[in-house]
Amino acid sequence: SGSMVILLLLLLTHMCNLLTSVMQDGLNPDVLYPWRAKSAGLGRVKRDWIIPPIRVSENSKHVPEYLVQIKSDKVFSGEVIYKLEGPGVNQEPKNLFEIEDKTGWIKSMMPLDREKHNPQAFALSLSGERLENPTTIQIYVLDQNDNRPKFIQEEFIGYVPEFSIPGTSVLTVAALDADDPSTDNAALSYTITAQESFPRYSINKTMFGINNETGVIYTRDVGLDRDVVQSFLLTLQVADMSGLGLTSRGKAIIHIRDINNHAPQFHPDTYSMFAMENKVGEDLGRVNATDKDEQNGENWRITYSIIRGDSAGNFAIRTEPNTNEGIISVEKPLDFESRAEYRLTVRADNDVPLSVRAASEQAHTATVSIRVLNENEAPRFYRNPIEVAIPESTAPDTVLVSDIAHDPDNAKLRFEIIQDPERWLMINHETGEIRARKAFNIRSPYVRNNKYMAVVKVTDLGVSARASLVITLWETNDFPPVLVPLSGTVCRDRTSDLTQMGLLLSAMDQDLTPHADPFTFALADADIAANWTVIPLNETHAVLQPLIDIHWGEFFVPITVSDSGSPARSSSALVNVTVCPCDRAGGCTTMAAAAIFGARVGISFIALIIITASATLLLLLLLLAMAVRGCTSHSVRKGGGLLVCESDDDVRDNVFNYNEQGGGEEDEDAFNIDLLRSRSDMVPFPETFNQPGSGLPKRKQPLRKDAPYDLPSPRYPRKPPADPTNIEDFINDGLDIADNDPNVPPYDTALIYDYEGDGSLAGSLSSIASIGSDEDQDYDYLNDWGPRFKKLANMYEPLIQILSCLSNHIHTTVML
């Protein structure tokens, strides 16, 4: 308080001196300013207002308070008006300061907070003319300790590893003060006023300290064991004026961070489990190890391993993440016959290595006994696929393979072949020995790339296994090559260079490489080597040509061809070579070949031509006779003009042909059933079907158009029974068959009677009975009257149709 009084006295003294200086100066006084660096010497310049900074106490209750008075020194006879503007006046924060426009007194209008304000003051005439340049007035508010320091967080949280040594930094706390930081009003000091442990009262000594100036919290003592205490709650205090002023409180929570200072321990340390034979991936059981470190933390996680008793890797162990237990499972199939029990040593370790501050604890182990349970195992093949390589000429009943499978349980096995498309194999059902049933054929469609596939099955008490049998067939030299061609011509011309080189020979072999080509061609008879030679062209062809100028004619040359198999096979053949004169194209002339052939059989060339022409003429006459007979086989009746084949089996409604029934009939006009037929009512058949000795079956009767001819004909009883008592059954069977005959019209159909007998009222039809009487008339229009007049139109067809039929038959016969 004494310093505040001194500051106020100094301020009042300064203001009084300033006011006295202003009143004593005249208008427009010349003021001598101090020397400036840029001026050449001293000079007189116009003087403006020079007002020192004004200091005002913060939060002063004496308002309004006069701060300073200003006056203008400019010569002016009128009244001077003073103005004040800027921050604190007409700019934010407004209305803090005012100026009396008549006297120039500047005063504060309300208590001021610690800030710096720079308003501008200037003098004006009544007309508004500025009499002075504006001058900035600096007003400083002197700070008072009116703000408490505050922590930047309501709660500070820190972590420290357990067993940390004293002096270990934990965290830093901080606070802020709104007072002037250049004064003691903002000088802060930090302290810890209280300490509380969790669980409560687990530690009674002071474990943490704080740096008063920086706010750094650190450890003060040993004994931070997380097994004993998990966290601390510290009560903090901050004070300004270096700890003597205003204070505030805060909190800091410090957690003890766990370190891996405990090794896992098994509880219990012996376990017993069972495993099924041949079951892979099955979980057998669990082992349990505990860790005293923080649960679910990184130091609590356990990794299990099998360190002894499983060198083959039959088992595996993994960690269950929620319970930290170890789960043992089967990794590979177990064989009861090989090993019935396993004794494993399991070790538990943390994922994080043990800390150097941990006690000297060794990793703990447990013993796990696993017994294997026996089950009926499937038989096993020694190898799959079973591969056998044999020659294709392997004889039947040859043993191909044996001892192909076994049973782990030493049970009795049964073998069978379930796939053998060519049925080449047979198997002993008890021993599994496979033999050849018959000879192999490498050209079978089931042999691909010289491999034949079969499938073998072995069964043991309902449990079975399969294996593929792959038989590789070796190609053997089974067939000799065949020479082609066996005949040919070679032309020679003594007067020109048109002579052929010879006859091109080749060979075919049913075997495959390497038992086929290249072929070797040679003369089979050494006696003819003086006249003929065989020249190889490539691996499959050779040329047979004469060595001397031989005469025209036909020669038989024996040739031998051999393949390249091992052993090689060969065949011989006589090649018929005709030597003839050459034509312009370099081949044999036709007439020359015919002459050579005629000379060979003893017939002249002219006689051969005559015989050929006679045979051709005879063939043409025979074809013509057959065509004429085919056309005339149809009956042509006078006045009919209708080509219809006769049939004794024709049936029209209820009219039957009873052949010869005796004489005595008054009506002796024969009923001509042919007039009732037409081509459209019948299915045509060739005439040769009725020819005796033709070798063809007798043709069927023409079918009615109004009955479905695609149904089978009923089978009527051929003859009455010998026993008179069965005559009733015979008649009933015939009636049933007749009723079901599809070729007989039903009783409810309209029956059309084509023949009504003599005495017809229409007597004018006799005028159209002759073709010759109406040759100049055209009756084609009858075809347009419908099907009922088609028969009438056919009766007047021109005779040219007969000739057309004959021509067609001849043409067809020639084409055949």
mmCIF file with all atom_site columns, C-alpha atoms in Angstrom, residues 623-699:
data_model
loop_
_atom_site.group_PDB
_atom_site.id
_atom_site.type_symbol
_atom_site.label_atom_id
_atom_site.label_alt_id
_atom_site.label_comp_id
_atom_site.label_asym_id
_atom_site.label_entity_id
_atom_site.label_seq_id
_atom_site.pdbx_PDB_ins_code
_atom_site.Cartn_x
_atom_site.Cartn_y
_atom_site.Cartn_z
_atom_site.occupancy
_atom_site.B_iso_or_equiv
_atom_site.pdbx_formal_charge
_atom_site.auth_seq_id
_atom_site.auth_comp_id
_atom_site.auth_asym_id
_atom_site.auth_atom_id
_atom_site.pdbx_PDB_model_num
ATOM 1  C CA . LEU A 1 623 ? -33.177 -101.529 -120.738 1.00 0.00 ? 623 LEU A CA 1
ATOM 2  C CA . LEU A 1 624 ? -35.715 -100.513 -123.433 1.00 0.00 ? 624 LEU A CA 1
ATOM 3  C CA . ALA A 1 625 ? -37.592 -103.791 -123.127 1.00 0.00 ? 625 ALA A CA 1
ATOM 4  C CA . MET A 1 626 ? -37.799 -103.442 -119.362 1.00 0.00 ? 626 MET A CA 1
ATOM 5  C CA . ALA A 1 627 ? -39.146 -99.890  -119.667 1.00 0.00 ? 627 ALA A CA 1
ATOM 6  C CA . VAL A 1 628 ? -41.836 -100.904 -122.212 1.00 0.00 ? 628 VAL A CA 1
ATOM 7  C CA . ARG A 1 629 ? -42.942 -103.797 -120.069 1.00 0.00 ? 629 ARG A CA 1
ATOM 8  C CA . GLY A 1 630 ? -43.171 -101.533 -117.019 1.00 0.00 ? 630 GLY A CA 1
ATOM 9  C CA . CYS A 1 631 ? -45.482 -99.082  -118.817 1.00 0.00 ? 631 CYS A CA 1
ATOM 10 C CA . THR A 1 632 ? -47.682 -101.729 -120.478 1.00 0.00 ? 632 THR A CA 1
ATOM 11 C CA . SER A 1 633 ? -48.187 -103.510 -117.202 1.00 0.00 ? 633 SER A CA 1
ATOM 12 C CA . HIS A 1 634 ? -51.022 -101.068 -116.531 1.00 0.00 ? 634 HIS A CA 1
ATOM 13 C CA . SER A 1 635 ? -54.260 -102.098 -118.287 1.00 0.00 ? 635 SER A CA 1
ATOM 14 C CA . VAL A 1 636 ? -55.549 -99.661  -120.903 1.00 0.00 ? 636 VAL A CA 1
ATOM 15 C CA . ARG A 1 637 ? -59.169 -100.280 -121.639 1.00 0.00 ? 637 ARG A CA 1
ATOM 16 C CA . LYS A 1 638 ? -61.177 -98.975  -124.532 1.00 0.00 ? 638 LYS A CA 1
ATOM 17 C CA . GLY A 1 639 ? -63.111 -95.853  -123.647 1.00 0.00 ? 639 GLY A CA 1
ATOM 18 C CA . GLY A 1 640 ? -61.435 -95.681  -120.229 1.00 0.00 ? 640 GLY A CA 1
ATOM 19 C CA . GLY A 1 641 ? -58.097 -94.011  -120.789 1.00 0.00 ? 641 GLY A CA 1
ATOM 20 C CA . LEU A 1 642 ? -57.387 -94.899  -117.133 1.00 0.00 ? 642 LEU A CA 1
ATOM 21 C CA . LEU A 1 643 ? -54.097 -96.563  -116.047 1.00 0.00 ? 643 LEU A CA 1
ATOM 22 C CA . VAL A 1 644 ? -55.028 -98.661  -113.057 1.00 0.00 ? 644 VAL A CA 1
ATOM 23 C CA . CYS A 1 645 ? -53.414 -101.854 -111.774 1.00 0.00 ? 645 CYS A CA 1
ATOM 24 C CA . GLU A 1 646 ? -55.723 -104.783 -111.413 1.00 0.00 ? 646 GLU A CA 1
ATOM 25 C CA . SER A 1 647 ? -56.076 -106.440 -108.060 1.00 0.00 ? 647 SER A CA 1
ATOM 26 C CA . ASP A 1 648 ? -58.165 -109.414 -107.093 1.00 0.00 ? 648 ASP A CA 1
ATOM 27 C CA . ASP A 1 649 ? -58.070 -108.292 -103.490 1.00 0.00 ? 649 ASP A CA 1
ATOM 28 C CA . ASP A 1 650 ? -59.804 -104.924 -104.016 1.00 0.00 ? 650 ASP A CA 1
ATOM 29 C CA . VAL A 1 651 ? -62.670 -104.310 -101.615 1.00 0.00 ? 651 VAL A CA 1
ATOM 30 C CA . ARG A 1 652 ? -65.130 -101.463 -102.060 1.00 0.00 ? 652 ARG A CA 1
ATOM 31 C CA . ASP A 1 653 ? -67.700 -101.284 -99.245  1.00 0.00 ? 653 ASP A CA 1
ATOM 32 C CA . ASN A 1 654 ? -69.711 -104.567 -99.334  1.00 0.00 ? 654 ASN A CA 1
ATOM 33 C CA . VAL A 1 655 ? -68.795 -105.688 -102.898 1.00 0.00 ? 655 VAL A CA 1
ATOM 34 C CA . PHE A 1 656 ? -66.494 -108.734 -102.919 1.00 0.00 ? 656 PHE A CA 1
ATOM 35 C CA . ASN A 1 657 ? -64.981 -110.647 -105.833 1.00 0.00 ? 657 ASN A CA 1
ATOM 36 C CA . TYR A 1 658 ? -65.976 -114.269 -105.327 1.00 0.00 ? 658 TYR A CA 1
ATOM 37 C CA . ASN A 1 659 ? -64.194 -115.476 -108.498 1.00 0.00 ? 659 ASN A CA 1
ATOM 38 C CA . GLU A 1 660 ? -66.150 -118.238 -110.303 1.00 0.00 ? 660 GLU A CA 1
ATOM 39 C CA . GLN A 1 661 ? -69.391 -119.243 -108.521 1.00 0.00 ? 661 GLN A CA 1
ATOM 40 C CA . GLY A 1 662 ? -71.080 -121.130 -111.421 1.00 0.00 ? 662 GLY A CA 1
ATOM 41 C CA . GLY A 1 663 ? -73.369 -120.076 -114.286 1.00 0.00 ? 663 GLY A CA 1
ATOM 42 C CA . GLY A 1 664 ? -77.067 -119.401 -114.619 1.00 0.00 ? 664 GLY A CA 1
ATOM 43 C CA . GLU A 1 665 ? -76.987 -115.652 -113.769 1.00 0.00 ? 665 GLU A CA 1
ATOM 44 C CA . GLU A 1 666 ? -79.483 -113.592 -115.778 1.00 0.00 ? 666 GLU A CA 1
ATOM 45 C CA . ASP A 1 667 ? -77.217 -110.531 -115.511 1.00 0.00 ? 667 ASP A CA 1
ATOM 46 C CA . GLU A 1 668 ? -74.168 -111.662 -117.454 1.00 0.00 ? 668 GLU A CA 1
ATOM 47 C CA . ASP A 1 669 ? -72.673 -108.205 -117.739 1.00 0.00 ? 669 ASP A CA 1
ATOM 48 C CA . ALA A 1 670 ? -69.481 -108.531 -115.776 1.00 0.00 ? 670 ALA A CA 1
ATOM 49 C CA . PHE A 1 671 ? -69.009 -105.988 -113.044 1.00 0.00 ? 671 PHE A CA 1
ATOM 50 C CA . ASN A 1 672 ? -65.873 -104.034 -113.781 1.00 0.00 ? 672 ASN A CA 1
ATOM 51 C CA . ILE A 1 673 ? -64.463 -102.942 -110.445 1.00 0.00 ? 673 ILE A CA 1
ATOM 52 C CA . ASP A 1 674 ? -61.533 -101.254 -112.199 1.00 0.00 ? 674 ASP A CA 1
ATOM 53 C CA . LEU A 1 675 ? -63.778 -98.388  -113.265 1.00 0.00 ? 675 LEU A CA 1
ATOM 54 C CA . LEU A 1 676 ? -64.293 -97.506  -109.619 1.00 0.00 ? 676 LEU A CA 1
ATOM 55 C CA . ARG A 1 677 ? -60.613 -97.153  -108.856 1.00 0.00 ? 677 ARG A CA 1
ATOM 56 C CA . SER A 1 678 ? -58.366 -94.116  -109.195 1.00 0.00 ? 678 SER A CA 1
ATOM 57 C CA . ARG A 1 679 ? -54.712 -93.441  -108.511 1.00 0.00 ? 679 ARG A CA 1
ATOM 58 C CA . SER A 1 680 ? -55.616 -91.151  -105.648 1.00 0.00 ? 680 SER A CA 1
ATOM 59 C CA . ASP A 1 681 ? -57.312 -94.045  -103.786 1.00 0.00 ? 681 ASP A CA 1
ATOM 60 C CA . MET A 1 682 ? -54.275 -96.298  -103.773 1.00 0.00 ? 682 MET A CA 1
ATOM 61 C CA . VAL A 1 683 ? -50.713 -96.425  -102.587 1.00 0.00 ? 683 VAL A CA 1
ATOM 62 C CA . PRO A 1 684 ? -48.580 -97.227  -105.664 1.00 0.00 ? 684 PRO A CA 1
ATOM 63 C CA . PHE A 1 685 ? -46.086 -100.107 -105.715 1.00 0.00 ? 685 PHE A CA 1
ATOM 64 C CA . PRO A 1 686 ? -43.629 -101.146 -108.388 1.00 0.00 ? 686 PRO A CA 1
ATOM 65 C CA . GLU A 1 687 ? -44.856 -103.732 -110.853 1.00 0.00 ? 687 GLU A CA 1
ATOM 66 C CA . THR A 1 688 ? -41.953 -105.998 -110.098 1.00 0.00 ? 688 THR A CA 1
ATOM 67 C CA . PHE A 1 689 ? -43.488 -106.834 -106.751 1.00 0.00 ? 689 PHE A CA 1
ATOM 68 C CA . ASN A 1 690 ? -45.906 -109.214 -108.565 1.00 0.00 ? 690 ASN A CA 1
ATOM 69 C CA . GLN A 1 691 ? -43.385 -110.746 -110.928 1.00 0.00 ? 691 GLN A CA 1
ATOM 70 C CA . PRO A 1 692 ? -42.725 -114.400 -110.322 1.00 0.00 ? 692 PRO A CA 1
ATOM 71 C CA . GLY A 1 693 ? -39.182 -115.143 -109.318 1.00 0.00 ? 693 GLY A CA 1
ATOM 72 C CA . SER A 1 694 ? -38.360 -111.527 -108.614 1.00 0.00 ? 694 SER A CA 1
ATOM 73 C CA . GLY A 1 695 ? -37.231 -112.424 -105.118 1.00 0.00 ? 695 GLY A CA 1
ATOM 74 C CA . LEU A 1 696 ? -39.469 -109.727 -103.649 1.00 0.00 ? 696 LEU A CA 1
ATOM 75 C CA . PRO A 1 697 ? -42.533 -110.277 -101.460 1.00 0.00 ? 697 PRO A CA 1
ATOM 76 C CA . LYS A 1 698 ? -45.985 -110.038 -102.979 1.00 0.00 ? 698 LYS A CA 1
ATOM 77 C CA . ARG A 1 699 ? -47.282 -106.500 -102.758 1.00 0.00 ? 699 ARG A CA 1
#
